[in-house]
GROMACS .gro file of C-alpha atoms in nm:
model
  385
    1MET     CA    1  10.147  12.721  19.498
    2ASP     CA    2   9.867  12.474  19.440
    3LEU     CA    3   9.763  12.538  19.080
    4HIS     CA    4   9.428  12.366  19.128
    5THR     CA    5   9.341  12.610  19.405
    6ALA     CA    6   9.469  12.919  19.226
    7TYR     CA    7   9.347  12.824  18.875
    8PRO     CA    8   9.069  12.567  18.907
    9ALA     CA    9   8.915  12.639  18.563
   10LEU     CA   10   9.007  12.755  18.216
   11SER     CA   11   8.843  13.090  18.291
   12ASP     CA   12   9.108  13.153  18.557
   13LEU     CA   13   9.387  13.076  18.311
   14LYS     CA   14   9.225  13.301  18.053
   15ARG     CA   15   9.213  13.598  18.291
   16ARG     CA   16   9.577  13.551  18.389
   17ALA     CA   17   9.681  13.515  18.026
   18GLN     CA   18   9.519  13.848  17.940
   19ARG     CA   19   9.728  14.013  18.212
   20ARG     CA   20  10.052  13.863  18.076
   21ILE     CA   21  10.038  13.926  17.702
   22PRO     CA   22  10.019  14.261  17.518
   23HIS     CA   23   9.676  14.386  17.420
   24PHE     CA   24   9.735  14.346  17.045
   25VAL     CA   25   9.836  13.983  17.099
   26TRP     CA   26   9.530  13.923  17.315
   27GLU     CA   27   9.306  14.064  17.044
   28TYR     CA   28   9.467  13.832  16.789
   29LEU     CA   29   9.410  13.525  17.007
   30ASP     CA   30   9.068  13.600  17.153
   31SER     CA   31   8.888  13.771  16.865
   32GLY     CA   32   8.643  13.639  16.611
   33THR     CA   33   8.522  13.815  16.300
   34GLY     CA   34   8.235  14.057  16.236
   35MET     CA   35   8.020  14.113  16.543
   36GLU     CA   36   8.155  13.784  16.685
   37ALA     CA   37   7.808  13.629  16.678
   38THR     CA   38   7.943  13.290  16.566
   39LYS     CA   39   8.194  13.288  16.849
   40ARG     CA   40   7.914  13.357  17.099
   41ARG     CA   41   7.687  13.102  16.929
   42ASN     CA   42   7.949  12.829  16.978
   43ARG     CA   43   7.943  12.891  17.352
   44GLN     CA   44   7.568  12.938  17.384
   45ALA     CA   45   7.486  12.622  17.191
   46LEU     CA   46   7.713  12.414  17.412
   47ASP     CA   47   7.553  12.561  17.723
   48GLN     CA   48   7.208  12.456  17.601
   49ILE     CA   49   7.298  12.085  17.604
   50GLY     CA   50   7.200  11.922  17.931
   51PHE     CA   51   7.198  11.567  18.066
   52VAL     CA   52   6.977  11.395  18.321
   53PRO     CA   53   7.208  11.274  18.602
   54SER     CA   54   7.214  10.909  18.701
   55ALA     CA   55   7.150  10.773  19.051
   56LEU     CA   56   7.232  10.453  19.239
   57HIS     CA   57   7.488  10.339  18.985
   58GLY     CA   58   7.754  10.255  19.243
   59PRO     CA   59   8.122  10.350  19.228
   60ILE     CA   60   8.248  10.466  18.887
   61GLU     CA   61   8.604  10.442  18.752
   62PRO     CA   62   8.579  10.636  18.425
   63ASP     CA   63   8.792  10.531  18.129
   64LEU     CA   64   8.895  10.842  17.930
   65SER     CA   65   9.070  10.652  17.650
   66VAL     CA   66   8.952  10.672  17.290
   67LYS     CA   67   9.041  10.505  16.962
   68LEU     CA   68   9.104  10.728  16.663
   69MET     CA   69   9.245  10.646  16.318
   70GLY     CA   70   9.406  10.323  16.431
   71ARG     CA   71   9.554  10.457  16.756
   72THR     CA   72   9.440  10.449  17.117
   73TYR     CA   73   9.478  10.775  17.310
   74PRO     CA   74   9.455  10.798  17.690
   75LEU     CA   75   9.253  11.120  17.659
   76PRO     CA   76   8.986  11.233  17.410
   77PHE     CA   77   9.145  11.569  17.324
   78GLY     CA   78   9.453  11.725  17.167
   79VAL     CA   79   9.622  12.052  17.065
   80ALA     CA   80   9.470  12.225  16.763
   81PRO     CA   81   9.677  12.440  16.525
   82VAL     CA   82   9.692  12.815  16.583
   83GLY     CA   83   9.863  13.043  16.333
   84MET     CA   84  10.152  13.257  16.462
   85SER     CA   85  10.144  13.058  16.785
   86GLY     CA   86  10.487  13.187  16.882
   87LEU     CA   87  10.354  13.543  16.883
   88ILE     CA   88  10.108  13.453  17.157
   89TRP     CA   89  10.380  13.323  17.387
   90PRO     CA   90  10.754  13.287  17.326
   91ASP     CA   91  10.849  12.942  17.197
   92ALA     CA   92  10.484  12.835  17.209
   93GLU     CA   93  10.503  12.565  16.942
   94HIS     CA   94  10.787  12.374  17.109
   95GLN     CA   95  10.632  12.402  17.454
   96LEU     CA   96  10.293  12.281  17.336
   97ALA     CA   97  10.445  11.998  17.134
   98ARG     CA   98  10.642  11.876  17.434
   99ALA     CA   99  10.336  11.896  17.659
  100ALA     CA  100  10.130  11.701  17.406
  101ALA     CA  101  10.400  11.435  17.377
  102GLN     CA  102  10.412  11.402  17.757
  103ALA     CA  103  10.034  11.355  17.770
  104GLN     CA  104  10.035  11.125  17.464
  105MET     CA  105   9.804  11.365  17.279
  106PRO     CA  106   9.807  11.478  16.916
  107PHE     CA  107   9.980  11.809  16.849
  108CYS     CA  108   9.894  11.988  16.525
  109LEU     CA  109  10.134  12.245  16.376
  110SER     CA  110   9.996  12.519  16.153
  111THR     CA  111  10.143  12.600  15.813
  112VAL     CA  112  10.159  12.961  15.937
  113ALA     CA  113  10.321  12.878  16.272
  114THR     CA  114  10.637  13.057  16.375
  115GLN     CA  115  10.836  12.732  16.364
  116SER     CA  116  10.893  12.517  16.059
  117PRO     CA  117  10.837  12.141  16.049
  118GLU     CA  118  11.213  12.095  16.059
  119ASP     CA  119  11.244  12.320  16.365
  120MET     CA  120  10.988  12.109  16.549
  121ARG     CA  121  11.152  11.769  16.504
  122PRO     CA  122  11.324  11.757  16.850
  123SER     CA  123  10.998  11.836  17.034
  124LEU     CA  124  10.757  11.605  16.853
  125GLY     CA  125  10.597  11.301  17.007
  126ALA     CA  126  10.447  11.002  16.831
  127ASP     CA  127  10.134  11.190  16.721
  128ALA     CA  128  10.248  11.496  16.531
  129TRP     CA  129   9.998  11.636  16.281
  130PHE     CA  130  10.067  11.896  16.013
  131GLN     CA  131   9.791  12.140  15.920
  132LEU     CA  132   9.807  12.248  15.556
  133TYR     CA  133   9.676  12.573  15.414
  134PRO     CA  134   9.648  12.465  15.049
  135PRO     CA  135   9.930  12.604  14.833
  136LYS     CA  136   9.835  12.693  14.476
  137ASP     CA  137  10.175  12.599  14.331
  138PRO     CA  138  10.199  12.217  14.296
  139ASP     CA  139  10.575  12.226  14.352
  140ILE     CA  140  10.530  12.407  14.684
  141ARG     CA  141  10.254  12.162  14.771
  142LYS     CA  142  10.476  11.862  14.708
  143ASP     CA  143  10.766  12.019  14.894
  144LEU     CA  144  10.555  12.093  15.202
  145LEU     CA  145  10.430  11.734  15.215
  146THR     CA  146  10.785  11.603  15.188
  147ARG     CA  147  10.910  11.840  15.457
  148ALA     CA  148  10.630  11.746  15.695
  149ARG     CA  149  10.684  11.374  15.640
  150MET     CA  150  11.062  11.396  15.682
  151ALA     CA  151  11.026  11.601  16.001
  152GLY     CA  152  10.813  11.331  16.164
  153PHE     CA  153  10.454  11.443  16.105
  154SER     CA  154  10.236  11.138  16.058
  155THR     CA  155   9.894  11.294  15.992
  156LEU     CA  156   9.800  11.559  15.735
  157VAL     CA  157   9.517  11.804  15.811
  158LEU     CA  158   9.384  12.009  15.520
  159THR     CA  159   9.199  12.326  15.625
  160VAL     CA  160   8.921  12.410  15.377
  161ASP     CA  161   8.725  12.685  15.554
  162VAL     CA  162   8.960  12.976  15.477
  163PRO     CA  163   8.901  13.047  15.105
  164VAL     CA  164   8.972  13.418  15.163
  165ALA     CA  165   9.106  13.633  15.447
  166SER     CA  166   8.843  13.718  15.706
  167ARG     CA  167   8.804  14.070  15.841
  168ARG     CA  168   8.874  14.011  16.213
  169GLU     CA  169   8.796  14.370  16.298
  170ARG     CA  170   8.914  14.351  16.660
  171GLN     CA  171   9.252  14.241  16.538
  172MET     CA  172   9.274  14.531  16.293
  173ARG     CA  173   9.171  14.785  16.557
  174SER     CA  174   9.447  14.657  16.783
  175GLY     CA  175   9.714  14.769  16.536
  176LEU     CA  176   9.852  14.422  16.466
  177THR     CA  177   9.977  14.375  16.110
  178ASN     CA  178  10.128  14.081  15.923
  179PRO     CA  179  10.420  14.065  15.955
  180PRO     CA  180  10.407  14.231  16.299
  181ARG     CA  181  10.553  14.582  16.317
  182LEU     CA  182  10.622  14.725  16.662
  183THR     CA  183  10.489  15.078  16.634
  184PRO     CA  184  10.518  15.317  16.931
  185ARG     CA  185  10.160  15.223  17.024
  186LEU     CA  186  10.242  14.851  17.034
  187LEU     CA  187  10.576  14.906  17.208
  188THR     CA  188  10.389  15.076  17.491
  189GLN     CA  189  10.177  14.763  17.531
  190VAL     CA  190  10.486  14.540  17.519
  191ALA     CA  191  10.654  14.742  17.794
  192MET     CA  192  10.361  14.660  18.023
  193ARG     CA  193  10.412  14.283  17.979
  194PRO     CA  194  10.771  14.212  18.091
  195ALA     CA  195  10.763  13.830  18.084
  196TRP     CA  196  10.636  13.828  17.725
  197ALA     CA  197  10.879  14.105  17.626
  198ILE     CA  198  11.184  13.932  17.772
  199GLY     CA  199  11.096  13.606  17.601
  200MET     CA  200  11.051  13.777  17.266
  201ALA     CA  201  11.373  13.976  17.307
  202ARG     CA  202  11.564  13.650  17.346
  203ARG     CA  203  11.415  13.499  17.030
  204GLY     CA  204  11.333  13.798  16.811
  205LEU     CA  205  10.997  13.881  16.657
  206PRO     CA  206  10.837  13.564  16.520
  207THR     CA  207  10.798  13.498  16.149
  208MET     CA  208  10.627  13.227  15.945
  209ARG     CA  209  10.935  13.010  15.906
  210THR     CA  210  10.763  12.733  15.712
  211LEU     CA  211  10.686  12.974  15.428
  212ALA     CA  212  11.020  13.156  15.422
  213ASN     CA  213  11.155  12.939  15.138
  214TYR     CA  214  10.863  13.032  14.914
  215THR     CA  215  10.834  13.407  14.961
  216GLN     CA  216  11.150  13.545  14.801
  217GLY     CA  217  11.126  13.846  14.571
  218PRO     CA  218  10.887  14.145  14.578
  219MET     CA  219  10.571  14.106  14.782
  220LYS     CA  220  10.231  14.182  14.641
  221ALA     CA  221  10.010  14.441  14.811
  222ARG     CA  222   9.775  14.288  15.062
  223ALA     CA  223   9.546  14.391  15.345
  224SER     CA  224   9.716  14.448  15.680
  225ASN     CA  225   9.535  14.150  15.831
  226ALA     CA  226   9.617  13.910  15.544
  227HIS     CA  227   9.949  13.740  15.606
  228VAL     CA  228  10.195  13.616  15.346
  229GLY     CA  229  10.031  13.275  15.344
  230TYR     CA  230   9.744  13.419  15.143
  231LEU     CA  231   9.985  13.490  14.856
  232LEU     CA  232  10.064  13.120  14.829
  233ARG     CA  233   9.736  12.948  14.901
  234THR     CA  234   9.434  12.870  14.692
  235SER     CA  235   9.073  12.786  14.766
  236PRO     CA  236   9.075  12.407  14.725
  237ASP     CA  237   8.819  12.201  14.536
  238TRP     CA  238   8.733  11.831  14.529
  239ASP     CA  239   9.015  11.753  14.286
  240TYR     CA  240   9.259  11.915  14.525
  241VAL     CA  241   9.144  11.682  14.803
  242ARG     CA  242   9.179  11.381  14.573
  243TRP     CA  243   9.533  11.489  14.480
  244LEU     CA  244   9.632  11.511  14.846
  245ARG     CA  245   9.475  11.173  14.920
  246ASP     CA  246   9.688  11.023  14.642
  247HIS     CA  247  10.009  11.194  14.756
  248TRP     CA  248   9.993  11.152  15.135
  249ALA     CA  249  10.053  10.800  15.263
  250GLY     CA  250   9.942  10.851  15.623
  251PRO     CA  251   9.614  10.949  15.789
  252PHE     CA  252   9.445  11.238  15.608
  253VAL     CA  253   9.197  11.472  15.781
  254VAL     CA  254   8.987  11.750  15.625
  255LYS     CA  255   8.917  12.039  15.863
  256GLY     CA  256   8.637  12.295  15.842
  257ILE     CA  257   8.332  12.087  15.745
  258LEU     CA  258   7.979  12.192  15.848
  259ARG     CA  259   7.756  12.012  15.594
  260GLY     CA  260   7.658  11.648  15.593
  261LYS     CA  261   7.673  11.614  15.215
  262ASP     CA  262   8.035  11.735  15.216
  263ALA     CA  263   8.120  11.476  15.480
  264ALA     CA  264   7.962  11.201  15.272
  265GLU     CA  265   8.162  11.299  14.963
  266LEU     CA  266   8.486  11.314  15.162
  267GLU     CA  267   8.417  10.962  15.288
  268ARG     CA  268   8.379  10.846  14.926
  269ILE     CA  269   8.710  11.012  14.833
  270GLY     CA  270   8.884  10.818  15.108
  271VAL     CA  271   8.982  11.067  15.378
  272ASP     CA  272   9.041  10.914  15.719
  273SER     CA  273   8.861  11.163  15.940
  274ILE     CA  274   8.653  11.481  15.922
  275TRP     CA  275   8.721  11.778  16.145
  276ILE     CA  276   8.401  11.971  16.218
  277SER     CA  277   8.486  12.336  16.274
  278ASN     CA  278   8.372  12.690  16.206
  279HIS     CA  279   8.725  12.817  16.274
  280ALA     CA  280   8.615  12.919  16.625
  281GLY     CA  281   8.414  13.206  16.481
  282ARG     CA  282   8.716  13.365  16.312
  283GLN     CA  283   8.609  13.329  15.949
  284PHE     CA  284   8.234  13.375  15.892
  285ASP     CA  285   7.996  13.544  16.132
  286ALA     CA  286   7.675  13.380  16.009
  287ALA     CA  287   7.787  13.019  16.055
  288PRO     CA  288   7.600  12.776  16.278
  289ALA     CA  289   7.751  12.672  16.607
  290THR     CA  290   7.975  12.375  16.541
  291ILE     CA  291   7.791  12.160  16.796
  292GLU     CA  292   7.465  12.216  16.605
  293THR     CA  293   7.605  12.056  16.289
  294LEU     CA  294   7.730  11.738  16.456
  295PRO     CA  295   7.415  11.521  16.435
  296GLU     CA  296   7.369  11.580  16.061
  297ILE     CA  297   7.732  11.502  15.985
  298ARG     CA  298   7.729  11.198  16.212
  299SER     CA  299   7.429  11.065  16.019
  300ALA     CA  300   7.592  11.136  15.683
  301CYS     CA  301   7.913  10.935  15.724
  302ALA     CA  302   8.081  10.665  15.929
  303LEU     CA  303   8.419  10.839  15.953
  304PRO     CA  304   8.574  10.942  16.286
  305LEU     CA  305   8.471  11.298  16.366
  306LEU     CA  306   8.703  11.555  16.521
  307PHE     CA  307   8.547  11.863  16.676
  308ASP     CA  308   8.649  12.214  16.782
  309SER     CA  309   8.508  12.562  16.856
  310GLY     CA  310   8.387  12.683  17.193
  311ILE     CA  311   8.521  12.400  17.412
  312GLU     CA  312   8.611  12.522  17.762
  313SER     CA  313   8.572  12.221  17.994
  314GLY     CA  314   8.553  11.847  18.030
  315LEU     CA  315   8.175  11.882  18.035
  316ASP     CA  316   8.193  12.046  17.691
  317ILE     CA  317   8.398  11.753  17.565
  318LEU     CA  318   8.126  11.518  17.689
  319ARG     CA  319   7.866  11.731  17.513
  320ALA     CA  320   8.054  11.701  17.185
  321ILE     CA  321   8.091  11.324  17.220
  322ALA     CA  322   7.724  11.292  17.307
  323ARG     CA  323   7.631  11.466  16.982
  324GLY     CA  324   7.854  11.239  16.773
  325ALA     CA  325   8.215  11.357  16.797
  326ASP     CA  326   8.493  11.104  16.852
  327PHE     CA  327   8.769  11.345  16.954
  328VAL     CA  328   8.803  11.712  17.049
  329MET     CA  329   9.080  11.959  16.963
  330LEU     CA  330   9.148  12.280  17.155
  331GLY     CA  331   9.349  12.576  17.024
  332ARG     CA  332   9.278  12.892  17.220
  333ALA     CA  333   9.253  12.701  17.550
  334PHE     CA  334   9.607  12.565  17.535
  335HIS     CA  335   9.741  12.909  17.447
  336PHE     CA  336   9.556  13.065  17.739
  337ALA     CA  337   9.716  12.805  17.964
  338LEU     CA  338  10.065  12.860  17.824
  339ALA     CA  339  10.042  13.239  17.845
  340ALA     CA  340   9.906  13.216  18.200
  341LEU     CA  341  10.158  12.978  18.352
  342GLY     CA  342  10.437  12.924  18.102
  343PRO     CA  343  10.554  12.562  18.062
  344ARG     CA  344  10.338  12.449  18.356
  345GLY     CA  345  10.021  12.574  18.189
  346PRO     CA  346   9.947  12.307  17.927
  347ALA     CA  347   9.995  12.020  18.173
  348HIS     CA  348   9.770  12.196  18.422
  349LEU     CA  349   9.500  12.237  18.157
  350VAL     CA  350   9.525  11.866  18.074
  351GLU     CA  351   9.465  11.789  18.442
  352LEU     CA  352   9.170  12.031  18.462
  353LEU     CA  353   8.998  11.883  18.158
  354SER     CA  354   9.066  11.526  18.270
  355GLU     CA  355   8.936  11.581  18.622
  356ASP     CA  356   8.627  11.758  18.492
  357LEU     CA  357   8.560  11.470  18.255
  358ARG     CA  358   8.587  11.217  18.539
  359ALA     CA  359   8.365  11.423  18.770
  360ASN     CA  360   8.089  11.461  18.512
  361MET     CA  361   8.111  11.099  18.399
  362GLY     CA  362   8.068  11.004  18.764
  363GLN     CA  363   7.752  11.215  18.785
  364LEU     CA  364   7.613  11.043  18.477
  365GLY     CA  365   7.722  10.690  18.570
  366LEU     CA  366   7.952  10.655  18.268
  367ARG     CA  367   8.241  10.412  18.265
  368GLU     CA  368   8.326  10.482  17.900
  369LEU     CA  369   8.304  10.806  17.706
  370THR     CA  370   8.079  10.677  17.429
  371HIS     CA  371   7.820  10.565  17.685
  372VAL     CA  372   7.721  10.932  17.707
  373ARG     CA  373   7.536  10.892  17.377
  374ALA     CA  374   7.279  10.675  17.555
  375THR     CA  375   7.236  10.925  17.838
  376PRO     CA  376   6.906  11.120  17.843
  377MET     CA  377   6.970  11.471  17.710
  378ILE     CA  378   6.766  11.787  17.754
  379ASP     CA  379   6.760  12.130  17.591
  380LEU     CA  380   6.842  12.369  17.873
  381ALA     CA  381   6.719  12.665  17.668
  382LYS     CA  382   6.361  12.538  17.696
  383PRO     CA  383   6.165  12.607  18.015
  384ALA     CA  384   6.122  12.303  18.241
  385ARG     CA  385   5.770  12.159  18.241
   0.00000   0.00000   0.00000
């Protein structure tokens, strides 16, 4: 089967993924929080960004490479962290890490993944990043940094936009709890998804293996949607960021920034990159679209800017770069691809995004990605004159 004919866009992979994973897993992956206005805003704001096509520019051979934090990547995107990734598809973390290594892309492992840093060592490529939900206990903090470093993770990503558990009402309605409990209702859904069920039966229900060493003893009461990680983490402050900068020798990224003044202060502290994100609409339902915050943050600092939330195509990646991003990370998209096609899915998504980038760069006469910032842009939400 020709995958490009059967699944020519991410939307095709998304539809197939929904047919292959249980409903409660789908709700976990696809949902936002509240009325999901922020999730919709991310998409709508991207759709409003238009470009004026070029003409008579001759043949174009687009260069998709990008420099970021001292490295040159052949593509301007990578795999963002997703908590409980192995619940979405069996063995997801290893499969995504191997696909990223093959494509020479960054792969970022979540603190609340279903594989530990040590588990991941055989699958990691040269650009393994570890995403840290900030532990309150300094001993746990130090131990996590040591474990990540020893396992081969070169870049630390501190997430700062999850000070408390969000509601995620769709997820709660689905019946999913943390840790997952297969009630009769959920077992009925599992029985309708044999490929997912067989894979899980071989491996057992996923758990947050990174945190297993730190959660011995009686558990405190918590909301059904608040996983064990919330018992260990704190809401970080500026001193916390300074401590991490002093204790992590490699590249250090802070994820979840939407204000220019925060970006400027992080640059003064000495972080290596800022990750602009509204957690894909999963945390706060009155946040601006991530793409809307890019120009202010780009003006406020000279650091490399990573970007996520709402990206669905190569054209969206160009839109983000045009507004000031240096690199784009995708979380949901790679999980849609994996759930849709198994191990073939991530590589197919890489091809889709790459081909779409080349096609749109050809329309705009761009030989290099950053040249898009000089391309005339228009607001497609405004009526044409």
